[in-house]
XYZ file of C-alpha atoms in Angstrom:
120
model
C 5.356 52.364 38.020
C 5.763 49.078 36.151
C 7.888 46.453 37.863
C 8.933 42.988 36.714
C 9.220 40.455 39.521
C 11.609 37.632 38.635
C 12.218 34.379 40.452
C 13.566 30.878 39.914
C 17.292 31.404 39.581
C 19.773 29.417 41.605
C 22.448 26.755 41.580
C 22.029 23.547 39.616
C 24.262 20.770 38.303
C 24.717 20.159 34.603
C 21.804 18.194 33.198
C 19.365 19.632 35.709
C 16.397 21.923 35.230
C 15.137 25.276 36.443
C 12.047 27.335 35.751
C 12.233 31.102 35.732
C 9.167 33.269 36.127
C 8.488 36.958 35.589
C 5.335 38.681 36.756
C 4.649 42.287 35.742
C 2.940 44.690 38.099
C 1.613 48.139 37.394
C -0.250 49.549 34.447
C 0.732 48.316 30.994
C -1.571 49.303 28.177
C -0.520 46.725 25.621
C 2.190 44.063 25.698
C 3.745 43.337 22.321
C 6.240 40.694 23.380
C 7.900 39.160 26.410
C 11.516 38.069 26.282
C 14.257 36.461 28.272
C 17.808 37.712 27.878
C 20.958 36.529 29.571
C 24.363 37.999 30.196
C 27.434 36.060 31.263
C 30.391 37.818 32.906
C 32.398 39.701 30.303
C 29.881 38.918 27.567
C 27.219 40.914 25.760
C 23.609 40.496 26.712
C 21.938 38.060 24.334
C 18.355 37.229 23.510
C 17.437 33.738 24.683
C 13.741 33.441 23.894
C 10.759 35.568 22.922
C 7.014 35.075 22.925
C 4.773 37.521 21.065
C 1.262 38.713 21.796
C 0.117 36.115 19.268
C 1.984 33.393 21.214
C 4.542 32.683 18.528
C 7.958 31.805 19.939
C 11.590 32.041 18.898
C 14.755 30.772 20.537
C 18.469 31.267 20.320
C 20.137 28.370 18.528
C 22.092 27.507 21.657
C 18.934 26.712 23.646
C 16.611 25.241 21.021
C 15.195 21.928 22.140
C 16.150 22.565 25.765
C 14.346 25.776 26.778
C 10.656 26.597 26.489
C 9.100 30.034 26.879
C 5.438 30.330 27.780
C 3.058 32.735 29.420
C -0.137 32.976 31.380
C -2.145 35.479 29.378
C -4.479 36.257 32.255
C -1.855 36.794 34.940
C 0.682 38.239 32.534
C 3.424 35.951 33.849
C 6.093 34.699 31.473
C 8.049 31.521 32.188
C 11.277 30.035 30.945
C 11.546 26.289 31.482
C 15.209 25.344 31.208
C 16.063 21.668 30.821
C 19.330 19.824 30.253
C 21.242 22.794 31.580
C 24.884 23.200 30.629
C 27.681 25.177 32.297
C 27.560 27.497 29.274
C 24.061 28.535 30.378
C 25.498 30.216 33.473
C 24.463 33.864 33.354
C 22.231 36.507 34.825
C 18.840 36.106 33.189
C 16.680 39.169 32.566
C 12.996 39.430 31.841
C 12.051 42.026 29.238
C 8.619 43.304 28.248
C 8.042 45.246 25.054
C 4.934 47.360 25.436
C 2.979 50.230 23.919
C 1.408 53.145 25.760
C -2.078 54.469 25.111
C -0.445 57.026 22.834
C 1.280 54.330 20.795
C 4.727 54.978 22.246
C 6.928 51.897 22.470
C 8.556 51.113 25.796
C 10.787 48.387 27.189
C 10.675 47.248 30.797
C 13.409 45.192 32.431
C 13.634 43.016 35.476
C 16.611 43.299 37.791
C 17.882 39.863 36.770
C 18.188 36.480 38.430
C 21.424 34.497 38.556
C 21.561 30.985 37.129
C 24.711 29.014 37.897
C 25.238 25.602 36.316
C 28.091 23.534 37.722
C 30.011 20.828 35.860
């Protein structure tokens, strides 16, 4: 079974930095994209950043210029470097992998989430 191992969350003061990582395990035929979402208490889950199989990237307007998504294509690990953190960035961050099976069926895999808390 595919699992996404997340790490890097924690407590940090405003202006600080954190790096999240997500390492898939198990059999994945083809990865189409890797994404980071976040969800604050009482809020909807929102897309933060995405990196495609062609290594193009997109970011939410709220994090542009501060966050960087990248991946190790050999290991399959996706990273989210978060700089100049703000209290508004406080949320549970989730790794998401969009993949295709050998039969061409699209699947999404989710990590369990890692909590990022940014204090004022």
